[in-house]
Amino acid sequence: MSSSNTDFQFAYAAWIVALTGALGSLFFGEVMKLPPCTLCWYQRICLFPLVAVMAVGIALRDRRLGIYAAPLVLAGLGIALYHNGVQLGWIPETLTPCTGTSSCGEKQLELFGFITIPMLSAGAFAFIGSLLLFHQRQIGNSTHE
């Protein structure tokens, strides 16, 4: 059964959020010279391949796109939430893998006085996951029409 372009509108939106997040993290690191901590690297490990995985799924019109993107989204969201817990002081920094030049508990950037890089990451992963859920629901509904 063929799928129309509207069947993948949520997948396109999720891909745009993932691409924006990947480019944003590169901007923070390469242009603003903010060194990523270990937890930031782990989040990047989930985000960067997600851009490619979703691009291939969209190009192939694979109806299982949300299913095989889910592990990267869930892992990235989990790490981002953990990182937020560290920065908010809910989780002791001694329980982090950070050993590099940048501390996992350090807030290198605060937009509007409270939005940190791990908050942006958690928001992006949550938004991507939500869009992929909408995508799966739309794909499921279009097969029954």
Tab-separated table of N, CA, C and O in Angstrom, residues 16-99:
chain	number	residue	atom	x	y	z
A	16	ILE	N	13.247	17.341	11.184
A	16	ILE	CA	13.688	18.737	11.246
A	16	ILE	C	14.121	19.096	12.670
A	16	ILE	O	15.137	19.769	12.868
A	17	VAL	N	13.382	18.622	13.671
A	17	VAL	CA	13.768	18.877	15.071
A	17	VAL	C	15.107	18.209	15.369
A	17	VAL	O	15.988	18.818	15.987
A	18	ALA	N	15.285	16.974	14.925
A	18	ALA	CA	16.547	16.263	15.162
A	18	ALA	C	17.703	16.961	14.449
A	18	ALA	O	18.788	17.135	15.032
A	19	LEU	N	17.495	17.376	13.202
A	19	LEU	CA	18.544	18.070	12.451
A	19	LEU	C	18.888	19.402	13.120
A	19	LEU	O	20.068	19.741	13.261
A	20	THR	N	17.873	20.128	13.566
A	20	THR	CA	18.100	21.398	14.262
A	20	THR	C	18.888	21.173	15.549
A	20	THR	O	19.813	21.929	15.867
A	21	GLY	N	18.544	20.114	16.284
A	21	GLY	CA	19.269	19.786	17.511
A	21	GLY	C	20.728	19.430	17.236
A	21	GLY	O	21.633	19.864	17.956
A	22	ALA	N	20.953	18.654	16.191
A	22	ALA	CA	22.321	18.264	15.849
A	22	ALA	C	23.138	19.483	15.430
A	22	ALA	O	24.270	19.670	15.885
A	23	LEU	N	22.551	20.327	14.590
A	23	LEU	CA	23.257	21.539	14.163
A	23	LEU	C	23.459	22.500	15.332
A	23	LEU	O	24.507	23.138	15.449
A	24	GLY	N	22.471	22.572	16.223
A	24	GLY	CA	22.593	23.418	17.408
A	24	GLY	C	23.712	22.959	18.321
A	24	GLY	O	24.484	23.780	18.839
A	25	SER	N	23.823	21.644	18.516
A	25	SER	CA	24.894	21.141	19.388
A	25	SER	C	26.264	21.398	18.766
A	25	SER	O	27.227	21.712	19.471
A	26	LEU	N	26.352	21.299	17.446
A	26	LEU	CA	27.612	21.630	16.769
A	26	LEU	C	27.909	23.124	16.885
A	26	LEU	O	29.062	23.512	17.080
A	27	PHE	N	26.880	23.945	16.811
A	27	PHE	CA	27.059	25.395	16.973
A	27	PHE	C	27.587	25.716	18.372
A	27	PHE	O	28.530	26.490	18.517
A	28	PHE	N	26.977	25.100	19.393
A	28	PHE	CA	27.436	25.347	20.765
A	28	PHE	C	28.900	24.952	20.937
A	28	PHE	O	29.669	25.647	21.586
A	29	GLY	N	29.273	23.823	20.355
A	29	GLY	CA	30.633	23.329	20.527
A	29	GLY	C	31.660	24.011	19.644
A	29	GLY	O	32.730	24.403	20.115
A	30	GLU	N	31.347	24.156	18.368
A	30	GLU	CA	32.345	24.634	17.414
A	30	GLU	C	32.377	26.153	17.268
A	30	GLU	O	33.441	26.722	17.057
A	31	VAL	N	31.237	26.807	17.370
A	31	VAL	CA	31.187	28.257	17.189
A	31	VAL	C	31.288	28.977	18.531
A	31	VAL	O	32.099	29.884	18.704
A	32	MET	N	30.489	28.540	19.496
A	32	MET	CA	30.503	29.193	20.813
A	32	MET	C	31.616	28.663	21.709
A	32	MET	O	31.834	29.174	22.797
A	33	LYS	N	32.276	27.592	21.257
A	33	LYS	CA	33.409	26.998	21.983
A	33	LYS	C	33.032	26.514	23.388
A	33	LYS	O	33.819	26.607	24.316
A	34	LEU	N	31.814	25.974	23.535
A	34	LEU	CA	31.382	25.388	24.803
A	34	LEU	C	31.722	23.902	24.756
A	34	LEU	O	31.127	23.148	23.992
A	35	PRO	N	32.685	23.450	25.551
A	35	PRO	CA	33.087	22.039	25.477
A	35	PRO	C	32.002	21.130	26.038
A	35	PRO	O	31.483	21.357	27.127
A	36	PRO	N	31.608	20.091	25.284
A	36	PRO	CA	30.582	19.174	25.781
A	36	PRO	C	31.134	18.273	26.884
A	36	PRO	O	32.259	17.781	26.795
A	37	CYS	N	30.338	18.074	27.911
A	37	CYS	CA	30.717	17.127	28.968
A	37	CYS	C	30.412	15.712	28.480
A	37	CYS	O	29.868	15.515	27.386
A	38	THR	N	30.725	14.741	29.278
A	38	THR	CA	30.514	13.346	28.889
A	38	THR	C	29.033	13.051	28.643
A	38	THR	O	28.678	12.396	27.652
A	39	LEU	N	28.141	13.538	29.517
A	39	LEU	CA	26.708	13.302	29.309
A	39	LEU	C	26.206	13.986	28.040
A	39	LEU	O	25.336	13.456	27.341
A	40	CYS	N	26.777	15.141	27.709
A	40	CYS	CA	26.425	15.813	26.450
A	40	CYS	C	26.842	14.946	25.254
A	40	CYS	O	26.113	14.818	24.270
A	41	TRP	N	28.024	14.338	25.353
A	41	TRP	CA	28.485	13.459	24.274
A	41	TRP	C	27.543	12.268	24.108
A	41	TRP	O	27.226	11.868	22.988
A	42	TYR	N	27.103	11.690	25.216
A	42	TYR	CA	26.180	10.553	25.132
A	42	TYR	C	24.878	10.951	24.448
A	42	TYR	O	24.303	10.179	23.670
A	43	GLN	N	24.402	12.161	24.739
A	43	GLN	CA	23.182	12.636	24.088
A	43	GLN	C	23.419	12.829	22.589
A	43	GLN	O	22.556	12.485	21.772
A	44	ARG	N	24.586	13.340	22.237
A	44	ARG	CA	24.932	13.495	20.819
A	44	ARG	C	25.005	12.143	20.123
A	44	ARG	O	24.631	12.011	18.954
A	45	ILE	N	25.508	11.145	20.840
A	45	ILE	CA	25.601	9.797	20.267
A	45	ILE	C	24.218	9.276	19.881
A	45	ILE	O	24.065	8.523	18.929
A	46	CYS	N	23.199	9.693	20.600
A	46	CYS	CA	21.822	9.308	20.269
A	46	CYS	C	21.234	10.207	19.183
A	46	CYS	O	20.490	9.735	18.324
A	47	LEU	N	21.556	11.491	19.217
A	47	LEU	CA	20.926	12.452	18.311
A	47	LEU	C	21.486	12.400	16.898
A	47	LEU	O	20.717	12.389	15.924
A	48	PHE	N	22.790	12.367	16.742
A	48	PHE	CA	23.376	12.444	15.405
A	48	PHE	C	22.926	11.297	14.490
A	48	PHE	O	22.510	11.546	13.360
A	49	PRO	N	22.983	10.041	14.930
A	49	PRO	CA	22.511	8.982	14.028
A	49	PRO	C	21.003	9.021	13.807
A	49	PRO	O	20.512	8.546	12.784
A	50	LEU	N	20.273	9.611	14.746
A	50	LEU	CA	18.822	9.720	14.599
A	50	LEU	C	18.464	10.516	13.349
A	50	LEU	O	17.496	10.203	12.655
A	51	VAL	N	19.259	11.535	13.040
A	51	VAL	CA	19.039	12.337	11.836
A	51	VAL	C	19.122	11.437	10.598
A	51	VAL	O	18.253	11.484	9.721
A	52	ALA	N	20.143	10.602	10.537
A	52	ALA	CA	20.323	9.719	9.382
A	52	ALA	C	19.271	8.612	9.347
A	52	ALA	O	18.714	8.312	8.284
A	53	VAL	N	18.983	8.022	10.488
A	53	VAL	CA	17.996	6.936	10.555
A	53	VAL	C	16.634	7.428	10.072
A	53	VAL	O	15.961	6.770	9.268
A	54	MET	N	16.232	8.600	10.550
A	54	MET	CA	14.926	9.126	10.143
A	54	MET	C	14.932	9.536	8.670
A	54	MET	O	13.936	9.338	7.967
A	55	ALA	N	16.041	10.091	8.185
A	55	ALA	CA	16.123	10.476	6.773
A	55	ALA	C	15.948	9.246	5.872
A	55	ALA	O	15.206	9.291	4.885
A	56	VAL	N	16.606	8.154	6.219
A	56	VAL	CA	16.476	6.922	5.430
A	56	VAL	C	15.049	6.387	5.526
A	56	VAL	O	14.448	5.999	4.518
A	57	GLY	N	14.477	6.380	6.726
A	57	GLY	CA	13.101	5.909	6.897
A	57	GLY	C	12.106	6.725	6.092
A	57	GLY	O	11.173	6.176	5.486
A	58	ILE	N	12.302	8.031	6.069
A	58	ILE	CA	11.412	8.902	5.290
A	58	ILE	C	11.609	8.653	3.795
A	58	ILE	O	10.644	8.514	3.043
A	59	ALA	N	12.858	8.589	3.358
A	59	ALA	CA	13.147	8.387	1.935
A	59	ALA	C	12.572	7.065	1.427
A	59	ALA	O	12.054	6.999	0.308
A	60	LEU	N	12.626	6.033	2.264
A	60	LEU	CA	12.107	4.717	1.878
A	60	LEU	C	10.620	4.555	2.173
A	60	LEU	O	10.042	3.519	1.881
A	61	ARG	N	10.030	5.598	2.798
A	61	ARG	CA	8.613	5.544	3.201
A	61	ARG	C	8.348	4.313	4.069
A	61	ARG	O	7.343	3.630	3.933
A	62	ASP	N	9.291	4.048	4.958
A	62	ASP	CA	9.198	2.889	5.846
A	62	ASP	C	8.226	3.194	6.982
A	62	ASP	O	8.443	4.100	7.774
A	63	ARG	N	7.175	2.434	7.059
A	63	ARG	CA	6.136	2.640	8.070
A	63	ARG	C	6.627	2.289	9.479
A	63	ARG	O	5.993	2.619	10.455
A	64	ARG	N	7.766	1.624	9.591
A	64	ARG	CA	8.326	1.256	10.896
A	64	ARG	C	9.332	2.272	11.419
A	64	ARG	O	10.002	2.032	12.421
A	65	LEU	N	9.412	3.413	10.781
A	65	LEU	CA	10.376	4.450	11.146
A	65	LEU	C	10.344	4.771	12.634
A	65	LEU	O	11.382	4.797	13.295
A	66	GLY	N	9.178	4.990	13.181
A	66	GLY	CA	9.053	5.321	14.602
A	66	GLY	C	9.540	4.207	15.503
A	66	GLY	O	10.063	4.459	16.592
A	67	ILE	N	9.408	2.990	15.052
A	67	ILE	CA	9.805	1.839	15.860
A	67	ILE	C	11.325	1.740	15.945
A	67	ILE	O	11.882	1.540	17.018
A	68	TYR	N	12.012	1.887	14.812
A	68	TYR	CA	13.473	1.759	14.897
A	68	TYR	C	14.177	3.041	15.300
A	68	TYR	O	15.363	3.018	15.620
A	69	ALA	N	13.463	4.159	15.351
A	69	ALA	CA	14.041	5.397	15.895
A	69	ALA	C	13.843	5.460	17.412
A	69	ALA	O	14.582	6.158	18.108
A	70	ALA	N	12.870	4.724	17.916
A	70	ALA	CA	12.510	4.795	19.344
A	70	ALA	C	13.673	4.521	20.299
A	70	ALA	O	13.817	5.260	21.283
A	71	PRO	N	14.513	3.520	20.075
A	71	PRO	CA	15.614	3.298	21.038
A	71	PRO	C	16.554	4.498	21.169
A	71	PRO	O	16.966	4.841	22.275
A	72	LEU	N	16.854	5.163	20.058
A	72	LEU	CA	17.715	6.340	20.118
A	72	LEU	C	17.017	7.494	20.841
A	72	LEU	O	17.632	8.203	21.638
A	73	VAL	N	15.725	7.671	20.565
A	73	VAL	CA	14.965	8.744	21.206
A	73	VAL	C	14.866	8.488	22.711
A	73	VAL	O	15.113	9.386	23.527
A	74	LEU	N	14.523	7.277	23.097
A	74	LEU	CA	14.357	6.966	24.520
A	74	LEU	C	15.682	7.037	25.276
A	74	LEU	O	15.735	7.553	26.396
A	75	ALA	N	16.746	6.534	24.662
A	75	ALA	CA	18.058	6.611	25.314
A	75	ALA	C	18.496	8.067	25.459
A	75	ALA	O	18.956	8.486	26.530
A	76	GLY	N	18.343	8.853	24.409
A	76	GLY	CA	18.713	10.262	24.466
A	76	GLY	C	17.894	11.025	25.491
A	76	GLY	O	18.432	11.836	26.256
A	77	LEU	N	16.594	10.753	25.533
A	77	LEU	CA	15.725	11.420	26.511
A	77	LEU	C	16.117	11.022	27.928
A	77	LEU	O	16.205	11.874	28.819
A	78	GLY	N	16.388	9.761	28.145
A	78	GLY	CA	16.793	9.299	29.475
A	78	GLY	C	18.086	9.964	29.941
A	78	GLY	O	18.185	10.419	31.087
A	79	ILE	N	19.058	10.046	29.058
A	79	ILE	CA	20.338	10.679	29.406
A	79	ILE	C	20.132	12.170	29.662
A	79	ILE	O	20.690	12.732	30.615
A	80	ALA	N	19.319	12.809	28.826
A	80	ALA	CA	19.061	14.246	28.995
A	80	ALA	C	18.342	14.522	30.317
A	80	ALA	O	18.671	15.493	31.018
A	81	LEU	N	17.377	13.687	30.683
A	81	LEU	CA	16.682	13.871	31.961
A	81	LEU	C	17.638	13.664	33.131
A	81	LEU	O	17.599	14.405	34.120
A	82	TYR	N	18.498	12.660	33.018
A	82	TYR	CA	19.504	12.414	34.052
A	82	TYR	C	20.429	13.626	34.184
A	82	TYR	O	20.723	14.079	35.293
A	83	HIS	N	20.853	14.165	33.038
A	83	HIS	CA	21.744	15.318	33.028
A	83	HIS	C	21.063	16.534	33.674
A	83	HIS	O	21.689	17.279	34.429
A	84	ASN	N	19.778	16.707	33.405
A	84	ASN	CA	19.033	17.789	34.052
A	84	ASN	C	18.993	17.583	35.559
A	84	ASN	O	19.133	18.540	36.328
A	85	GLY	N	18.812	16.347	35.980
A	85	GLY	CA	18.814	16.042	37.408
A	85	GLY	C	20.132	16.396	38.069
A	85	GLY	O	20.164	16.893	39.196
A	86	VAL	N	21.217	16.166	37.354
A	86	VAL	CA	22.549	16.524	37.875
A	86	VAL	C	22.662	18.041	37.992
A	86	VAL	O	23.074	18.568	39.028
A	87	GLN	N	22.267	18.742	36.944
A	87	GLN	CA	22.402	20.205	36.970
A	87	GLN	C	21.469	20.865	37.985
A	87	GLN	O	21.788	21.913	38.523
A	88	LEU	N	20.335	20.248	38.239
A	88	LEU	CA	19.400	20.804	39.222
A	88	LEU	C	19.764	20.411	40.652
A	88	LEU	O	19.129	20.863	41.600
A	89	GLY	N	20.761	19.549	40.801
A	89	GLY	CA	21.201	19.137	42.124
A	89	GLY	C	20.404	17.983	42.709
A	89	GLY	O	20.580	17.624	43.866
A	90	TRP	N	19.530	17.386	41.923
A	90	TRP	CA	18.740	16.235	42.393
A	90	TRP	C	19.563	14.956	42.403
A	90	TRP	O	19.266	14.023	43.133
A	91	ILE	N	20.575	14.906	41.540
A	91	ILE	CA	21.467	13.748	41.438
A	91	ILE	C	22.875	14.255	41.721
A	91	ILE	O	23.324	15.220	41.101
A	92	PRO	N	23.587	13.629	42.649
A	92	PRO	CA	24.950	14.095	42.962
A	92	PRO	C	25.876	13.970	41.749
A	92	PRO	O	25.812	12.981	41.009
A	93	GLU	N	26.715	14.954	41.565
A	93	GLU	CA	27.632	14.933	40.426
A	93	GLU	C	28.623	13.777	40.524
A	93	GLU	O	29.184	13.353	39.518
A	94	THR	N	28.802	13.239	41.716
A	94	THR	CA	29.689	12.082	41.876
A	94	THR	C	29.127	10.853	41.166
A	94	THR	O	29.850	9.892	40.936
A	95	LEU	N	27.830	10.880	40.815
A	95	LEU	CA	27.206	9.761	40.105
A	95	LEU	C	27.184	9.972	38.590
A	95	LEU	O	26.369	9.397	37.890
A	96	THR	N	28.091	10.807	38.088
A	96	THR	CA	28.163	11.034	36.650
A	96	THR	C	29.466	10.478	36.102
A	96	THR	O	30.443	10.321	36.829
A	97	PRO	N	29.485	10.208	34.802
A	97	PRO	CA	30.714	9.704	34.185
A	97	PRO	C	31.672	10.820	33.789
A	97	PRO	O	32.668	10.566	33.134
A	98	CYS	N	31.368	12.056	34.173
A	98	CYS	CA	32.166	13.201	33.723
A	98	CYS	C	33.556	13.207	34.340
A	98	CYS	O	33.702	13.298	35.553
A	99	THR	N	34.545	13.108	33.474
A	99	THR	CA	35.937	13.160	33.907
A	99	THR	C	36.738	14.113	33.044
A	99	THR	O	37.906	14.319	33.277
